[in-house]
mmCIF file of C-alpha atoms in Angstrom:
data_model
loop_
_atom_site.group_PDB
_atom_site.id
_atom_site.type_symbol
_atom_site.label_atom_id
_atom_site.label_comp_id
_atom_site.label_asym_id
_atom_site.label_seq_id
_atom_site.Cartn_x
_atom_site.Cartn_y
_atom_site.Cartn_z
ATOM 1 C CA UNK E 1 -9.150 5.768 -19.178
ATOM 2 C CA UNK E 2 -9.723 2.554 -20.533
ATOM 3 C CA UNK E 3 -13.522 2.044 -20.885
ATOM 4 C CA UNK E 4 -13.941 0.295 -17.645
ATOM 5 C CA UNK E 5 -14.826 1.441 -14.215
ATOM 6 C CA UNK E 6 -14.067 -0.319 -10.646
ATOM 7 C CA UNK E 7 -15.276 0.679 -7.850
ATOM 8 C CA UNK E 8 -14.657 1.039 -5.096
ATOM 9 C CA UNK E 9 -10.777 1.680 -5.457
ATOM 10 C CA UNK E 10 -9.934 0.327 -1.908
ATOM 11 C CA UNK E 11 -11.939 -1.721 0.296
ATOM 12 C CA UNK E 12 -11.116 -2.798 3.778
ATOM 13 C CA UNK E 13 -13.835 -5.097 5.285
ATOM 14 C CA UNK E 14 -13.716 -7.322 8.074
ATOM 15 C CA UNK E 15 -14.016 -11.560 7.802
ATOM 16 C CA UNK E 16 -17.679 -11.405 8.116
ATOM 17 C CA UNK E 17 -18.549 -8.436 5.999
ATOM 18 C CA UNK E 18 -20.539 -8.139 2.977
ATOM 19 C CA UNK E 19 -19.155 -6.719 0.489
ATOM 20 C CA UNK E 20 -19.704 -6.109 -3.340
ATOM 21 C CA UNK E 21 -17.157 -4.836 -5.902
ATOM 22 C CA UNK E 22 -18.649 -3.383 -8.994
ATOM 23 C CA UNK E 23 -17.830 -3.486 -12.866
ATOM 24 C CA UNK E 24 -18.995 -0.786 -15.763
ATOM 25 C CA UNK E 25 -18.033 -1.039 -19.126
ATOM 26 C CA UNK E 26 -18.372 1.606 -21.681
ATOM 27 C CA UNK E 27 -16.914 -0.234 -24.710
ATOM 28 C CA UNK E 28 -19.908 -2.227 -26.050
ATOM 29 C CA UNK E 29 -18.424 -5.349 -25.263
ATOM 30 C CA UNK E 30 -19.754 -8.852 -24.965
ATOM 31 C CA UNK E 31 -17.776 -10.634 -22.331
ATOM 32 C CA UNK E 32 -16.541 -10.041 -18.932
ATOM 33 C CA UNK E 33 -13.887 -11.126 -16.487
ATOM 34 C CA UNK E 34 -13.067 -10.947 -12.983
ATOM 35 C CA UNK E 35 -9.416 -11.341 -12.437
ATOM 36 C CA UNK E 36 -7.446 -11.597 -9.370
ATOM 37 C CA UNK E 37 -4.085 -10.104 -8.873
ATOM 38 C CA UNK E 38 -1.605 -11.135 -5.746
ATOM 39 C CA UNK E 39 2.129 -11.370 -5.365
ATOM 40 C CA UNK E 40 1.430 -15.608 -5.154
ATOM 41 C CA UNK E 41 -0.584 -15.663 -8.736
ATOM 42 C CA UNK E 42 -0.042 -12.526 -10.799
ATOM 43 C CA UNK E 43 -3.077 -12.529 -13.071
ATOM 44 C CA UNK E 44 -5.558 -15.266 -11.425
ATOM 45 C CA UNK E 45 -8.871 -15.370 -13.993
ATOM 46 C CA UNK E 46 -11.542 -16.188 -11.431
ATOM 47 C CA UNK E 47 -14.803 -15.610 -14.131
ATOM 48 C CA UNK E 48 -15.795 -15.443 -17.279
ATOM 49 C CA UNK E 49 -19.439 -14.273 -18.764
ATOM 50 C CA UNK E 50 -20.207 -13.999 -22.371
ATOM 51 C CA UNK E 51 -23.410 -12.247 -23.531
ATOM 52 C CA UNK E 52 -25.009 -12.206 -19.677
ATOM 53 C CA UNK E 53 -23.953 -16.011 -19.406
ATOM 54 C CA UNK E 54 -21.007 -17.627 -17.102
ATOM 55 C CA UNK E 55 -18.763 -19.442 -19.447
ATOM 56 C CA UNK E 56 -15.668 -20.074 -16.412
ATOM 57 C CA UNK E 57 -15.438 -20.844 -13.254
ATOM 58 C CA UNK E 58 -11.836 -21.604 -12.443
ATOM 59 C CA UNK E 59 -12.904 -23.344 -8.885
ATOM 60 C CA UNK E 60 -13.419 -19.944 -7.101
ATOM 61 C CA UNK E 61 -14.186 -20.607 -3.623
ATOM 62 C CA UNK E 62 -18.485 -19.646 -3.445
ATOM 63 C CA UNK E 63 -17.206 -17.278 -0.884
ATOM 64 C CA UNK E 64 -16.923 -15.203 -4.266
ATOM 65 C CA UNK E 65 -20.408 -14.679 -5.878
ATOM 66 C CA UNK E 66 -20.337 -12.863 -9.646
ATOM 67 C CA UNK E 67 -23.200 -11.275 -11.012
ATOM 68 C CA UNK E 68 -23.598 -10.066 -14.261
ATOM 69 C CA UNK E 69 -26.568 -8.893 -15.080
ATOM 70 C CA UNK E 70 -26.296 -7.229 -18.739
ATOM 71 C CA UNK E 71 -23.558 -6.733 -20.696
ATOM 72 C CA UNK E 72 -22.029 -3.401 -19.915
ATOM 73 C CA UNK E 73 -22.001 -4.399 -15.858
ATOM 74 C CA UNK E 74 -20.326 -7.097 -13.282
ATOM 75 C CA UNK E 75 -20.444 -7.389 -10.171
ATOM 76 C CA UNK E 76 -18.304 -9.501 -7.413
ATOM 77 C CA UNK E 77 -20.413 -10.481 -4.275
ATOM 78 C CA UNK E 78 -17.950 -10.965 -1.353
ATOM 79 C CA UNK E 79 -18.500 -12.974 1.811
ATOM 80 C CA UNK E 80 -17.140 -14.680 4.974
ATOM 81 C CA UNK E 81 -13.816 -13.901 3.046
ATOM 82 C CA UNK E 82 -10.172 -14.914 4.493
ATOM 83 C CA UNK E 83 -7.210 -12.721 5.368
ATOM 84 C CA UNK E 84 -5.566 -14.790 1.739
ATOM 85 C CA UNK E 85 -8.295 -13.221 -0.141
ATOM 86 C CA UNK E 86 -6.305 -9.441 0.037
ATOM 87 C CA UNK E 87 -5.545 -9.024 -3.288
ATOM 88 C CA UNK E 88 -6.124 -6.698 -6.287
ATOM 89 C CA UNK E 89 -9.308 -7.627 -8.446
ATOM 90 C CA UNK E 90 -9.438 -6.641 -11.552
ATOM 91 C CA UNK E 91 -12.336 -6.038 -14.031
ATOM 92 C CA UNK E 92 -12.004 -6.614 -17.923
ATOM 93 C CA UNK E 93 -13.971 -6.772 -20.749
ATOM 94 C CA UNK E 94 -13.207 -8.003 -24.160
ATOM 95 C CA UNK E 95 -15.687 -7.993 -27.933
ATOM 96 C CA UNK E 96 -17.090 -11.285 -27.148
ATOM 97 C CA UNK E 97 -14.765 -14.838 -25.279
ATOM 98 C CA UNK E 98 -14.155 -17.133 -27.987
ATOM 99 C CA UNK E 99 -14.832 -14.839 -30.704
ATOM 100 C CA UNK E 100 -11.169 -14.674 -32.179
ATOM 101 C CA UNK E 101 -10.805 -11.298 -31.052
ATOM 102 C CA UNK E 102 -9.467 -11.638 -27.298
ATOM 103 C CA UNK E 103 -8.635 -8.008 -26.731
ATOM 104 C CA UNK E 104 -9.245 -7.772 -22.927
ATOM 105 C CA UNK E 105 -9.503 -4.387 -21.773
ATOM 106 C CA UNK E 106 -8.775 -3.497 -18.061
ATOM 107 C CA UNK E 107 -9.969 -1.509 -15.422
ATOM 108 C CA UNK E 108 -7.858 0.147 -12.588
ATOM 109 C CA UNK E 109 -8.988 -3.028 -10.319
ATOM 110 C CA UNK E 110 -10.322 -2.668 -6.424
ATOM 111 C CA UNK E 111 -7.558 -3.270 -3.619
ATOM 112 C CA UNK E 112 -8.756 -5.617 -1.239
ATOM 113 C CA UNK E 113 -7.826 -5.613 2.258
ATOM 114 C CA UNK E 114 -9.519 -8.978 4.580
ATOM 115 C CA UNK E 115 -8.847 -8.329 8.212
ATOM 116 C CA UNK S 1 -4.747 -26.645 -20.561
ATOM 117 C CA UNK S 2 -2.565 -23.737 -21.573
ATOM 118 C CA UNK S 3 0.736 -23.028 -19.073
ATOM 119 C CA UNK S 4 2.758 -19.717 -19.695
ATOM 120 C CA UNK S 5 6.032 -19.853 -17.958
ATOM 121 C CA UNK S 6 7.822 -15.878 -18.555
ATOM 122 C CA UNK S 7 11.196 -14.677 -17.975
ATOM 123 C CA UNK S 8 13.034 -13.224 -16.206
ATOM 124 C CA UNK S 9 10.974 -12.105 -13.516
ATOM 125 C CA UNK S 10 12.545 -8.508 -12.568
ATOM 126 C CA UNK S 11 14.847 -7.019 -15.550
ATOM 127 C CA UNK S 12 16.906 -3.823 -15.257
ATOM 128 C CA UNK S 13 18.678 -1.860 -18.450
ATOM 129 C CA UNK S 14 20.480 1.179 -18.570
ATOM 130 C CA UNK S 15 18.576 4.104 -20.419
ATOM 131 C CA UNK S 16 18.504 3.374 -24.181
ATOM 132 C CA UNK S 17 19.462 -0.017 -24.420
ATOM 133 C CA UNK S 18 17.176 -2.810 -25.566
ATOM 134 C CA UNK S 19 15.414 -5.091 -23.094
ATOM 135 C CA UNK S 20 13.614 -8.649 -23.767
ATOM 136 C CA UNK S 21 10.988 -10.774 -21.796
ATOM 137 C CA UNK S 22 10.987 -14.424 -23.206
ATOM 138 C CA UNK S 23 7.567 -16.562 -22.891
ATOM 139 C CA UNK S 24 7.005 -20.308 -22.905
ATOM 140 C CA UNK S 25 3.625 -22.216 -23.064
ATOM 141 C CA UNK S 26 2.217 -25.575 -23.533
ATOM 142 C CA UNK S 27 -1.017 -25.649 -25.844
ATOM 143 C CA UNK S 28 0.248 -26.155 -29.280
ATOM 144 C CA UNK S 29 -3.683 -25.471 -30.034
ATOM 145 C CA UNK S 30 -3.165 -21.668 -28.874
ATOM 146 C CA UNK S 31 -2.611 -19.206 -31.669
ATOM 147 C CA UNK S 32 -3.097 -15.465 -30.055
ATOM 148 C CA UNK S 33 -0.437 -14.055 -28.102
ATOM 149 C CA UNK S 34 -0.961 -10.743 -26.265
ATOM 150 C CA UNK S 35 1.648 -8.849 -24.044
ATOM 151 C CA UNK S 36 0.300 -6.400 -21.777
ATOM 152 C CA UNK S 37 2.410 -3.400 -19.780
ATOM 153 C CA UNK S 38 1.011 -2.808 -16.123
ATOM 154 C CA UNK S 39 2.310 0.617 -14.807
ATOM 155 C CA UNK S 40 1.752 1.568 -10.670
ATOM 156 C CA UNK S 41 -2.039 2.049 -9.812
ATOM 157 C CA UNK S 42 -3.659 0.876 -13.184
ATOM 158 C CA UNK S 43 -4.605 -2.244 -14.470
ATOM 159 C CA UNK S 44 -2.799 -3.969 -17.623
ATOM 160 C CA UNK S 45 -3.006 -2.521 -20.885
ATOM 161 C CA UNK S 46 -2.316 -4.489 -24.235
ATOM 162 C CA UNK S 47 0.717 -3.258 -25.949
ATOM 163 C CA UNK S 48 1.120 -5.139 -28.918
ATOM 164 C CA UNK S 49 -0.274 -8.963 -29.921
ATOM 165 C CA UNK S 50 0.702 -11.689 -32.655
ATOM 166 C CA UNK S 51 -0.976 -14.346 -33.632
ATOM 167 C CA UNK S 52 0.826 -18.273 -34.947
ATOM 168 C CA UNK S 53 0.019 -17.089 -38.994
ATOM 169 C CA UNK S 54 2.475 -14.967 -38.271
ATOM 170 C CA UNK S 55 6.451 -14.436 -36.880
ATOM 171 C CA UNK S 56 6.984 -11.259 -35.919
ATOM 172 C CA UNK S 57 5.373 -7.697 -35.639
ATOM 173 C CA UNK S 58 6.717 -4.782 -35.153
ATOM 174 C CA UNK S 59 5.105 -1.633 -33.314
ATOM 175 C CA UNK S 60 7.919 1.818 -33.155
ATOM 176 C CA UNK S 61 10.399 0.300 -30.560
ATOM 177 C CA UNK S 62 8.068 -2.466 -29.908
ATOM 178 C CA UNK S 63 8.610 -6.052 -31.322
ATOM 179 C CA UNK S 64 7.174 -9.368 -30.737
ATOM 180 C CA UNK S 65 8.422 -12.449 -32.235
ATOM 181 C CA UNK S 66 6.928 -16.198 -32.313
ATOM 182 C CA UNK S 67 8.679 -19.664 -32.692
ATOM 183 C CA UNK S 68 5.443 -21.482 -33.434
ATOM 184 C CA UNK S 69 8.080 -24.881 -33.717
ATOM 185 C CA UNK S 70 9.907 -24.486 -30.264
ATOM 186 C CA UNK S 71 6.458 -22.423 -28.368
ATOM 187 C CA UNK S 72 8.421 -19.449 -27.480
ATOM 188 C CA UNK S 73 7.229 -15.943 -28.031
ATOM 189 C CA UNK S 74 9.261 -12.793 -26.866
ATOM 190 C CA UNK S 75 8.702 -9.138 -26.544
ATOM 191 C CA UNK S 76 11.645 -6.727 -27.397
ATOM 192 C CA UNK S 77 11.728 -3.358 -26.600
ATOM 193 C CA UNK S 78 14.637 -0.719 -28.372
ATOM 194 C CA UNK S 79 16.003 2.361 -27.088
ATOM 195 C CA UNK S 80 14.615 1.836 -24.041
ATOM 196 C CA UNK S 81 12.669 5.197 -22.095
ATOM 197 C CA UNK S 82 11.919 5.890 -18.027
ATOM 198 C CA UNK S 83 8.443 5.697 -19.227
ATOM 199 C CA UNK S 84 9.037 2.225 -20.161
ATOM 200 C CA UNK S 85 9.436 0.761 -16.248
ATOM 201 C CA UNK S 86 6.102 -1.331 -15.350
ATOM 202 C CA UNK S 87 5.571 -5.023 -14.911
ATOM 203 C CA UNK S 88 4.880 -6.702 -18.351
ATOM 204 C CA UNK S 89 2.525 -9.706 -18.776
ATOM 205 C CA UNK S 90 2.798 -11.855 -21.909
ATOM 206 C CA UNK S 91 -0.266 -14.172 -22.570
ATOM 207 C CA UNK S 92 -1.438 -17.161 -24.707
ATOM 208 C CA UNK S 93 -4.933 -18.178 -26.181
ATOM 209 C CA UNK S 94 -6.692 -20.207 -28.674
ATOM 210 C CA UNK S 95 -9.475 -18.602 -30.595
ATOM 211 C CA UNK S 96 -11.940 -21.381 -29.314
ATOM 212 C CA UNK S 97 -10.822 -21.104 -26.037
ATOM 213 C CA UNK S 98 -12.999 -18.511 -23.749
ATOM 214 C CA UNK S 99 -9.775 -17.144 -21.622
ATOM 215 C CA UNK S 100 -6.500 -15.661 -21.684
ATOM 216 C CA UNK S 101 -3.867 -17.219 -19.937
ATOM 217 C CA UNK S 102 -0.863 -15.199 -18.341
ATOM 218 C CA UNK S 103 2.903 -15.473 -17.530
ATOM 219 C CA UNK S 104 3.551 -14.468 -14.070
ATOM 220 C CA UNK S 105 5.234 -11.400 -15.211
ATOM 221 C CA UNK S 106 8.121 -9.069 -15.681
ATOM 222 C CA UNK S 107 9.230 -6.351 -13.189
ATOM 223 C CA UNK S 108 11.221 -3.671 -15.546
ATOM 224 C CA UNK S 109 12.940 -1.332 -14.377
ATOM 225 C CA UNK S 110 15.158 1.482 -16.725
ATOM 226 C CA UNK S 111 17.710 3.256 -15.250
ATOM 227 C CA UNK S 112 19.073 6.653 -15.763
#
């Protein structure tokens, strides 16, 4: 175990679902990222919060909503999402983005299925 | 901003030899450079990391060396173990930069 908890594991939801992954960390950290993981773009970094406050948005479609409401937990807010949205997403937390100390620490990441 | 090319993409070696994944990228500002292994069913875990004050480190049969001049950093792995098959990701970053950036990856495979 790493420190950091995803769930669920697998998700299957529909095109006009709502969905929400979720994100614990048990590390102390300061900053969090939502990754995303497909065959096209191998490690995708969709958002990044440090100390409670996004710090990157790397043009995620708003289909995507993060949420991050303290430091030790993240959520991903899914909606209206597109068959090309299957992927793996992937949690990780690191001491604090920009810090000098970039350590990102992973979680096991929640398979998506869009159908 | 940053751009991590990473080869090759899938690498098989026989059982105890020595395997290497070779990294490019483009920010002459970045100065940390992780590698993470990624084994079926898990998400990537940091093996070993340099960063530019330094050329190489060296971790048991891990190694990572860094051309600071020519941006290439590479990961080297000796006597080679089944346990060592996952995808690797090497990675670049500048300390005032808030993300990581990743190579696309390397598929390794070890065979018996």
């Amino acid at each position: 175990e790493t420190g950091v908890t995803q769930t669920p594991r697998h998700l299957v939801m529909g095109m006009t679902n709502k969905k929400s992954l979720k994100c614990e960390q048990h590390l102390g950290h300061n900053a969090m990222y939502w990754y995303k993981q497909s065959a096209k773009k191998p490690l995708e970094l969709m958002f990044v919060y440090n100390f409670k406050e996004q710090t990157e948005n790397n043009s995620v479609p708003s289909r995507f909503s993060p949420e991050c409401p303290n430091s030790s937990h993240l959520f991903l807010h899914l909606h209206t999402l597109q068959p090309e949205d299957s992927a793996l997403y992937l949690c990780a937390s690191s001491h604090g983005a920009g810090t000098g100390d970039e350590k990102l620490f992973f979680g096991s990441g929640t398979q998506l299925s869009v159908l | 901003g940053e751009n991590v090319e990473q080869h090759p993409s899938t690498l098989s070696v026989q059982e105890g030899d020595s395997a290497v994944i070779k990294c490019t990228y483009s920010d002459s500002a970045s100065n940390y450079f992780p590698w993470y292994k990624q084994e079926l069913g898990k998400g990537p875990q940091l093996i070993i990391d340099i960063r530019s004050n330094v050329g190489e480190k060296k971790d048991q049969r891990i190694a990572v060396t860094l051309n600071k001049t020519a941006k290439h950093f590479s990961l080297h792995i000796t006597e080679t173990q089944p346990e060592d098959s996952a995808v690797y990701f090497c990675a670049a970053s500048s300390s005032s930069a808030s993300k990581i950036i990743f190579g696309s990856g390397t598929r390794l495979s070890i065979r018996p």
